[in-house]
Amino acid sequence: MNIILLGPPGSGKGTQSTYLSSAYKLNHISTGDILRSEISDKTKLGLQAESYMNSGDLVPDNLIIEMVSKKLSLLNSVLLDGFPRTLNQAESLDNELALLEKKIDFVFYFDVPAEDLVLRLSQRISCKNCSSIFSKIDKEYICSSNCKEQILYQREDDKPEAISKRMESYISLTTPLIDFYDKKRIMININANKSILEVSKEIDGIMQS
Ligand code: AP5
């Protein structure tokens, strides 16, 4: 099974990915996490991507498509989190999957009102080592079991100006994908403005039907 999580910044894609990849044995491909790791390792790709990410712009399609293609050819049953994000990326993904004789089974679109997104992003904290995601309002921060050392931080792109830029990029470049996948009849609207557990249960209901 191959799944795409589509939705605005802060809609809970990363949070639900942790649950879904474990519950349904899916290989989680988070383009944001891969890019942050490349930046931390100071690789060529990381150096190319860093200024785009920190300012809230999308990283150019050619860099992202090449990065994801390498992973797709090696993995079965993927959970794509944060990819595709432009029509160009979606069309490239279709071509790549056709060559690999694979297909997307579901696109879950996470629907959350804009005002809640800004609040969620400003309250988010993450672990630099294992990419676990928390909110400042959580009672405790427990990382994944393979985390060697918890290093909590606020993402550079969760600062106010970058949040505005990310929302603008999402509206202009990513929302056309809603129509793109709706026409293919593989998109399912998820009310992601509920508790984390309720959102997981809504997706479980669809996966198990
Ligand atoms: P990326 O890391 O993918 O960021 P994003 O898509 O903007 O999404 P976020 O990670 O901000 O939010 P999320 O939906 O995962 O929410 P989360 O679960 O963390 O990308 C970052 C950057 O990398 C991009 O801006 C771009 O520069 C570049 N990039 C990445 N992919 C690219 C691509 N394909 N093309 C070009 N550039 C690319 O939750 C957020 C907060 O809400 C957390 O605090 C969480 O605890 C809380 N929360 C989650 N669910 C709930 C809930 N149900 N109720 C209450 N709080 C909740």
mmCIF file of C-alpha atoms and ligand atoms in Angstrom:
data_model
loop_
_atom_site.group_PDB
_atom_site.id
_atom_site.type_symbol
_atom_site.label_atom_id
_atom_site.label_comp_id
_atom_site.label_asym_id
_atom_site.label_seq_id
_atom_site.Cartn_x
_atom_site.Cartn_y
_atom_site.Cartn_z
ATOM 1 C CA MET A 1 0.000 0.000 0.000
ATOM 2 C CA ASN A 2 1.228 3.515 -0.887
ATOM 3 C CA ILE A 3 -0.232 6.590 0.795
ATOM 4 C CA ILE A 4 0.179 10.354 0.478
ATOM 5 C CA LEU A 5 -0.532 12.741 3.359
ATOM 6 C CA LEU A 6 -1.530 16.096 1.917
ATOM 7 C CA GLY A 7 -2.284 19.183 3.973
ATOM 8 C CA PRO A 8 -1.111 22.595 5.071
ATOM 9 C CA PRO A 9 1.851 23.195 7.403
ATOM 10 C CA GLY A 10 0.899 22.175 10.932
ATOM 11 C CA SER A 11 -2.095 20.057 9.942
ATOM 12 C CA GLY A 12 -0.602 16.998 11.690
ATOM 13 C CA LYS A 13 0.958 15.031 8.803
ATOM 14 C CA GLY A 14 4.163 14.281 10.714
ATOM 15 C CA THR A 15 2.294 13.392 13.904
ATOM 16 C CA GLN A 16 -0.015 10.933 12.142
ATOM 17 C CA SER A 17 2.898 9.515 10.108
ATOM 18 C CA THR A 18 4.514 8.234 13.293
ATOM 19 C CA TYR A 19 1.351 6.300 14.138
ATOM 20 C CA LEU A 20 0.461 5.143 10.607
ATOM 21 C CA SER A 21 3.929 3.965 9.624
ATOM 22 C CA SER A 22 4.082 1.793 12.726
ATOM 23 C CA ALA A 23 0.458 0.541 12.650
ATOM 24 C CA TYR A 24 0.451 -0.344 8.925
ATOM 25 C CA LYS A 25 4.166 -1.143 8.428
ATOM 26 C CA LEU A 26 4.721 1.659 5.950
ATOM 27 C CA ASN A 27 8.077 3.223 5.114
ATOM 28 C CA HIS A 28 7.784 6.853 6.168
ATOM 29 C CA ILE A 29 9.275 9.285 3.656
ATOM 30 C CA SER A 30 9.176 12.819 5.067
ATOM 31 C CA THR A 31 10.822 15.226 2.646
ATOM 32 C CA GLY A 32 11.044 17.837 5.423
ATOM 33 C CA ASP A 33 12.852 15.411 7.789
ATOM 34 C CA ILE A 34 15.237 14.261 5.033
ATOM 35 C CA LEU A 35 16.093 17.875 4.166
ATOM 36 C CA ARG A 36 16.626 18.812 7.840
ATOM 37 C CA SER A 37 18.981 15.862 8.226
ATOM 38 C CA GLU A 38 20.888 16.897 5.057
ATOM 39 C CA ILE A 39 21.217 20.422 6.484
ATOM 40 C CA SER A 40 22.454 19.098 9.811
ATOM 41 C CA ASP A 41 25.038 16.917 8.009
ATOM 42 C CA LYS A 42 26.054 19.924 5.851
ATOM 43 C CA THR A 43 25.719 17.918 2.626
ATOM 44 C CA LYS A 44 25.612 19.544 -0.824
ATOM 45 C CA LEU A 45 21.815 19.090 -0.923
ATOM 46 C CA GLY A 46 21.495 20.488 2.609
ATOM 47 C CA LEU A 47 23.485 23.591 1.692
ATOM 48 C CA GLN A 48 21.328 24.100 -1.409
ATOM 49 C CA ALA A 49 18.062 23.660 0.531
ATOM 50 C CA GLU A 50 18.781 25.551 3.751
ATOM 51 C CA SER A 51 17.990 29.133 2.741
ATOM 52 C CA TYR A 52 14.734 28.101 1.003
ATOM 53 C CA MET A 53 13.568 26.160 4.039
ATOM 54 C CA ASN A 54 14.481 28.736 6.660
ATOM 55 C CA SER A 55 12.625 31.465 4.797
ATOM 56 C CA GLY A 56 9.555 29.262 4.270
ATOM 57 C CA ASP A 57 9.954 28.803 0.498
ATOM 58 C CA LEU A 58 9.667 25.461 -1.236
ATOM 59 C CA VAL A 59 12.933 23.820 -2.257
ATOM 60 C CA PRO A 60 13.214 23.637 -6.099
ATOM 61 C CA ASP A 61 11.369 20.697 -7.692
ATOM 62 C CA ASN A 62 14.428 19.186 -9.387
ATOM 63 C CA LEU A 63 16.245 18.700 -6.053
ATOM 64 C CA ILE A 64 13.190 17.197 -4.345
ATOM 65 C CA ILE A 65 12.176 14.892 -7.200
ATOM 66 C CA GLU A 66 15.657 13.405 -7.460
ATOM 67 C CA MET A 67 15.832 12.914 -3.682
ATOM 68 C CA VAL A 68 12.457 11.099 -3.515
ATOM 69 C CA SER A 69 13.040 9.007 -6.660
ATOM 70 C CA LYS A 70 16.091 7.417 -5.071
ATOM 71 C CA LYS A 71 14.014 6.334 -2.057
ATOM 72 C CA LEU A 72 10.993 5.157 -4.056
ATOM 73 C CA SER A 73 12.993 2.761 -6.156
ATOM 74 C CA LEU A 74 14.276 1.043 -2.997
ATOM 75 C CA LEU A 75 11.110 0.811 -0.882
ATOM 76 C CA ASN A 76 7.743 -0.917 -0.987
ATOM 77 C CA SER A 77 4.682 0.407 0.884
ATOM 78 C CA VAL A 78 5.492 4.050 1.401
ATOM 79 C CA LEU A 79 3.857 6.804 3.404
ATOM 80 C CA LEU A 80 4.685 10.070 1.650
ATOM 81 C CA ASP A 81 4.603 13.021 4.081
ATOM 82 C CA GLY A 82 5.181 16.425 2.492
ATOM 83 C CA PHE A 83 5.581 15.126 -1.062
ATOM 84 C CA PRO A 84 4.292 15.903 -3.624
ATOM 85 C CA ARG A 85 3.793 19.602 -3.001
ATOM 86 C CA THR A 86 3.543 20.991 -6.542
ATOM 87 C CA LEU A 87 1.780 19.783 -9.688
ATOM 88 C CA ASN A 88 5.175 19.174 -11.268
ATOM 89 C CA GLN A 89 6.140 16.893 -8.333
ATOM 90 C CA ALA A 90 2.791 15.045 -8.535
ATOM 91 C CA GLU A 91 3.198 14.389 -12.255
ATOM 92 C CA SER A 92 6.785 13.199 -11.761
ATOM 93 C CA LEU A 93 5.591 10.876 -9.001
ATOM 94 C CA ASP A 94 2.961 9.374 -11.328
ATOM 95 C CA ASN A 95 5.612 8.751 -13.990
ATOM 96 C CA GLU A 96 8.039 7.244 -11.494
ATOM 97 C CA LEU A 97 5.403 4.920 -10.009
ATOM 98 C CA ALA A 98 4.261 3.815 -13.473
ATOM 99 C CA LEU A 99 7.839 2.793 -14.287
ATOM 100 C CA LEU A 100 8.013 0.846 -11.014
ATOM 101 C CA GLU A 101 4.534 -0.694 -11.672
ATOM 102 C CA LYS A 102 3.211 0.791 -8.425
ATOM 103 C CA LYS A 103 0.322 3.114 -7.606
ATOM 104 C CA ILE A 104 -0.993 5.430 -4.900
ATOM 105 C CA ASP A 105 -3.865 3.824 -2.972
ATOM 106 C CA PHE A 106 -4.991 6.771 -0.844
ATOM 107 C CA VAL A 107 -4.350 10.486 -0.558
ATOM 108 C CA PHE A 108 -5.478 11.681 2.874
ATOM 109 C CA TYR A 109 -6.150 15.406 2.849
ATOM 110 C CA PHE A 110 -5.826 16.934 6.342
ATOM 111 C CA ASP A 111 -8.336 19.737 6.746
ATOM 112 C CA VAL A 112 -7.664 22.253 9.582
ATOM 113 C CA PRO A 113 -8.750 25.938 9.793
ATOM 114 C CA ALA A 114 -5.899 28.407 9.094
ATOM 115 C CA GLU A 115 -6.042 30.107 12.517
ATOM 116 C CA ASP A 116 -5.492 26.763 14.299
ATOM 117 C CA LEU A 117 -2.507 25.980 12.059
ATOM 118 C CA VAL A 118 -0.627 29.123 13.063
ATOM 119 C CA LEU A 119 -1.207 28.373 16.749
ATOM 120 C CA ARG A 120 -0.066 24.750 16.358
ATOM 121 C CA LEU A 121 3.133 25.761 14.537
ATOM 122 C CA SER A 122 4.049 28.431 17.072
ATOM 123 C CA GLN A 123 3.661 25.841 19.866
ATOM 124 C CA ARG A 124 5.549 23.022 18.164
ATOM 125 C CA ILE A 125 8.810 21.653 19.490
ATOM 126 C CA SER A 126 10.710 18.776 17.902
ATOM 127 C CA CYS A 127 13.610 16.511 18.763
ATOM 128 C CA LYS A 128 16.644 17.198 16.579
ATOM 129 C CA ASN A 129 17.856 13.608 16.862
ATOM 130 C CA CYS A 130 14.760 11.499 16.149
ATOM 131 C CA SER A 131 12.343 14.091 14.630
ATOM 132 C CA SER A 132 9.670 13.329 17.254
ATOM 133 C CA ILE A 133 7.048 16.069 17.297
ATOM 134 C CA PHE A 134 5.534 17.660 20.414
ATOM 135 C CA SER A 135 3.491 20.671 21.397
ATOM 136 C CA LYS A 136 4.415 23.069 24.207
ATOM 137 C CA ILE A 137 1.058 22.186 25.750
ATOM 138 C CA ASP A 138 1.930 18.452 26.008
ATOM 139 C CA LYS A 139 2.373 17.204 29.598
ATOM 140 C CA GLU A 140 5.535 15.252 28.718
ATOM 141 C CA TYR A 141 7.859 14.820 25.762
ATOM 142 C CA ILE A 142 8.672 11.179 25.054
ATOM 143 C CA CYS A 143 10.878 10.501 22.035
ATOM 144 C CA SER A 144 10.813 7.367 19.886
ATOM 145 C CA SER A 145 12.485 4.337 21.464
ATOM 146 C CA ASN A 146 15.535 4.550 19.158
ATOM 147 C CA CYS A 147 16.351 8.165 20.102
ATOM 148 C CA LYS A 148 19.898 8.309 21.485
ATOM 149 C CA GLU A 149 19.603 11.718 23.119
ATOM 150 C CA GLN A 150 16.643 14.084 23.250
ATOM 151 C CA ILE A 151 17.522 17.526 21.863
ATOM 152 C CA LEU A 152 14.426 19.737 21.820
ATOM 153 C CA TYR A 153 14.312 22.794 19.551
ATOM 154 C CA GLN A 154 11.965 25.112 17.716
ATOM 155 C CA ARG A 155 12.225 24.863 13.935
ATOM 156 C CA GLU A 156 13.647 27.954 12.224
ATOM 157 C CA ASP A 157 10.650 27.948 9.859
ATOM 158 C CA ASP A 158 8.179 28.010 12.776
ATOM 159 C CA LYS A 159 8.986 31.683 13.378
ATOM 160 C CA PRO A 160 6.199 34.127 12.382
ATOM 161 C CA GLU A 161 7.548 35.451 9.021
ATOM 162 C CA ALA A 162 8.450 31.975 7.795
ATOM 163 C CA ILE A 163 5.031 30.630 8.843
ATOM 164 C CA SER A 164 3.306 33.310 6.696
ATOM 165 C CA LYS A 165 5.540 32.465 3.729
ATOM 166 C CA ARG A 166 4.852 28.724 4.106
ATOM 167 C CA MET A 167 1.107 29.343 4.176
ATOM 168 C CA GLU A 168 1.381 31.463 0.999
ATOM 169 C CA SER A 169 3.448 28.767 -0.756
ATOM 170 C CA TYR A 170 0.940 26.142 0.335
ATOM 171 C CA ILE A 171 -2.022 28.093 -1.055
ATOM 172 C CA SER A 172 -0.436 28.992 -4.378
ATOM 173 C CA LEU A 173 1.568 25.838 -5.155
ATOM 174 C CA THR A 174 0.115 22.919 -3.162
ATOM 175 C CA THR A 175 -3.671 23.447 -3.087
ATOM 176 C CA PRO A 176 -3.968 22.634 -6.850
ATOM 177 C CA LEU A 177 -3.104 19.054 -5.821
ATOM 178 C CA ILE A 178 -6.462 18.737 -4.049
ATOM 179 C CA ASP A 179 -8.205 18.952 -7.411
ATOM 180 C CA PHE A 180 -5.531 16.795 -9.102
ATOM 181 C CA TYR A 181 -6.101 13.857 -6.710
ATOM 182 C CA ASP A 182 -9.839 14.440 -6.355
ATOM 183 C CA LYS A 183 -10.194 13.848 -10.110
ATOM 184 C CA LYS A 184 -8.311 10.567 -9.750
ATOM 185 C CA ARG A 185 -10.852 9.546 -7.032
ATOM 186 C CA ILE A 186 -8.184 8.541 -4.541
ATOM 187 C CA MET A 187 -8.445 11.550 -2.221
ATOM 188 C CA ILE A 188 -10.162 11.301 1.150
ATOM 189 C CA ASN A 189 -10.933 14.332 3.274
ATOM 190 C CA ILE A 190 -9.890 13.941 6.924
ATOM 191 C CA ASN A 191 -11.239 16.283 9.573
ATOM 192 C CA ALA A 192 -7.847 16.877 11.220
ATOM 193 C CA ASN A 193 -9.217 19.510 13.585
ATOM 194 C CA LYS A 194 -9.843 16.908 16.287
ATOM 195 C CA SER A 195 -7.578 15.339 18.882
ATOM 196 C CA ILE A 196 -4.557 13.375 17.604
ATOM 197 C CA LEU A 197 -6.212 10.125 18.699
ATOM 198 C CA GLU A 198 -9.509 10.941 16.982
ATOM 199 C CA VAL A 199 -7.716 11.747 13.720
ATOM 200 C CA SER A 200 -5.841 8.411 13.910
ATOM 201 C CA LYS A 201 -9.142 6.615 14.501
ATOM 202 C CA GLU A 202 -10.776 8.308 11.499
ATOM 203 C CA ILE A 203 -7.917 7.103 9.294
ATOM 204 C CA ASP A 204 -8.047 3.617 10.841
ATOM 205 C CA GLY A 205 -11.730 3.441 9.920
ATOM 206 C CA ILE A 206 -10.871 4.100 6.276
ATOM 207 C CA MET A 207 -7.849 1.796 6.170
ATOM 208 C CA GLN A 208 -9.787 -1.085 7.695
ATOM 209 C CA SER A 209 -13.003 -0.675 5.663
HETATM 210 P P1 AP5 B 1 7.859 19.931 6.244
HETATM 211 O O1 AP5 B 1 8.716 19.543 7.372
HETATM 212 O O2 AP5 B 1 7.230 18.889 5.407
HETATM 213 O O3 AP5 B 1 6.789 20.929 6.811
HETATM 214 P P2 AP5 B 1 5.213 21.147 6.469
HETATM 215 O O4 AP5 B 1 4.626 20.388 5.356
HETATM 216 O O5 AP5 B 1 5.124 22.613 6.381
HETATM 217 O O6 AP5 B 1 4.518 20.491 7.600
HETATM 218 P P3 AP5 B 1 4.875 20.592 9.050
HETATM 219 O O7 AP5 B 1 5.994 19.640 9.384
HETATM 220 O O8 AP5 B 1 5.109 22.036 9.439
HETATM 221 O O9 AP5 B 1 3.504 20.205 9.749
HETATM 222 P P4 AP5 B 1 2.770 18.803 9.888
HETATM 223 O O10 AP5 B 1 1.557 18.803 9.037
HETATM 224 O O11 AP5 B 1 3.726 17.673 9.741
HETATM 225 O O12 AP5 B 1 2.295 18.944 11.392
HETATM 226 P P5 AP5 B 1 2.906 18.256 12.721
HETATM 227 O O13 AP5 B 1 2.498 16.840 12.783
HETATM 228 O O14 AP5 B 1 4.357 18.583 12.866
HETATM 229 O O15 AP5 B 1 8.659 20.881 5.235
HETATM 230 C C1 AP5 B 1 9.461 21.922 5.713
HETATM 231 C C2 AP5 B 1 10.093 22.656 4.541
HETATM 232 O O16 AP5 B 1 10.901 21.757 3.764
HETATM 233 C C3 AP5 B 1 9.125 23.278 3.526
HETATM 234 O O17 AP5 B 1 8.655 24.541 3.936
HETATM 235 C C4 AP5 B 1 10.032 23.353 2.292
HETATM 236 O O18 AP5 B 1 10.949 24.412 2.373
HETATM 237 C C5 AP5 B 1 10.810 22.049 2.374
HETATM 238 N N1 AP5 B 1 10.126 20.942 1.690
HETATM 239 C C6 AP5 B 1 9.663 19.790 2.265
HETATM 240 N N2 AP5 B 1 9.061 19.016 1.344
HETATM 241 C C7 AP5 B 1 9.154 19.685 0.170
HETATM 242 C C8 AP5 B 1 8.685 19.414 -1.143
HETATM 243 N N3 AP5 B 1 8.019 18.286 -1.431
HETATM 244 N N4 AP5 B 1 8.923 20.328 -2.119
HETATM 245 C C9 AP5 B 1 9.619 21.472 -1.855
HETATM 246 N N5 AP5 B 1 10.068 21.799 -0.624
HETATM 247 C C10 AP5 B 1 9.845 20.918 0.378
HETATM 248 O O19 AP5 B 1 2.067 19.045 13.849
HETATM 249 C C11 AP5 B 1 2.274 20.416 14.078
HETATM 250 C C12 AP5 B 1 1.985 20.716 15.568
HETATM 251 O O20 AP5 B 1 0.615 20.444 15.816
HETATM 252 C C13 AP5 B 1 2.791 19.844 16.551
HETATM 253 O O21 AP5 B 1 3.125 20.616 17.668
HETATM 254 C C14 AP5 B 1 1.799 18.718 16.940
HETATM 255 O O22 AP5 B 1 2.046 18.238 18.243
HETATM 256 C C15 AP5 B 1 0.470 19.457 16.842
HETATM 257 N N6 AP5 B 1 -0.648 18.599 16.427
HETATM 258 C C16 AP5 B 1 -0.617 17.607 15.491
HETATM 259 N N7 AP5 B 1 -1.844 17.062 15.371
HETATM 260 C C17 AP5 B 1 -2.660 17.742 16.219
HETATM 261 C C18 AP5 B 1 -4.054 17.634 16.560
HETATM 262 N N8 AP5 B 1 -4.855 16.734 15.969
HETATM 263 N N9 AP5 B 1 -4.545 18.478 17.467
HETATM 264 C C19 AP5 B 1 -3.747 19.410 18.085
HETATM 265 N N10 AP5 B 1 -2.424 19.547 17.828
HETATM 266 C C20 AP5 B 1 -1.894 18.724 16.902
#
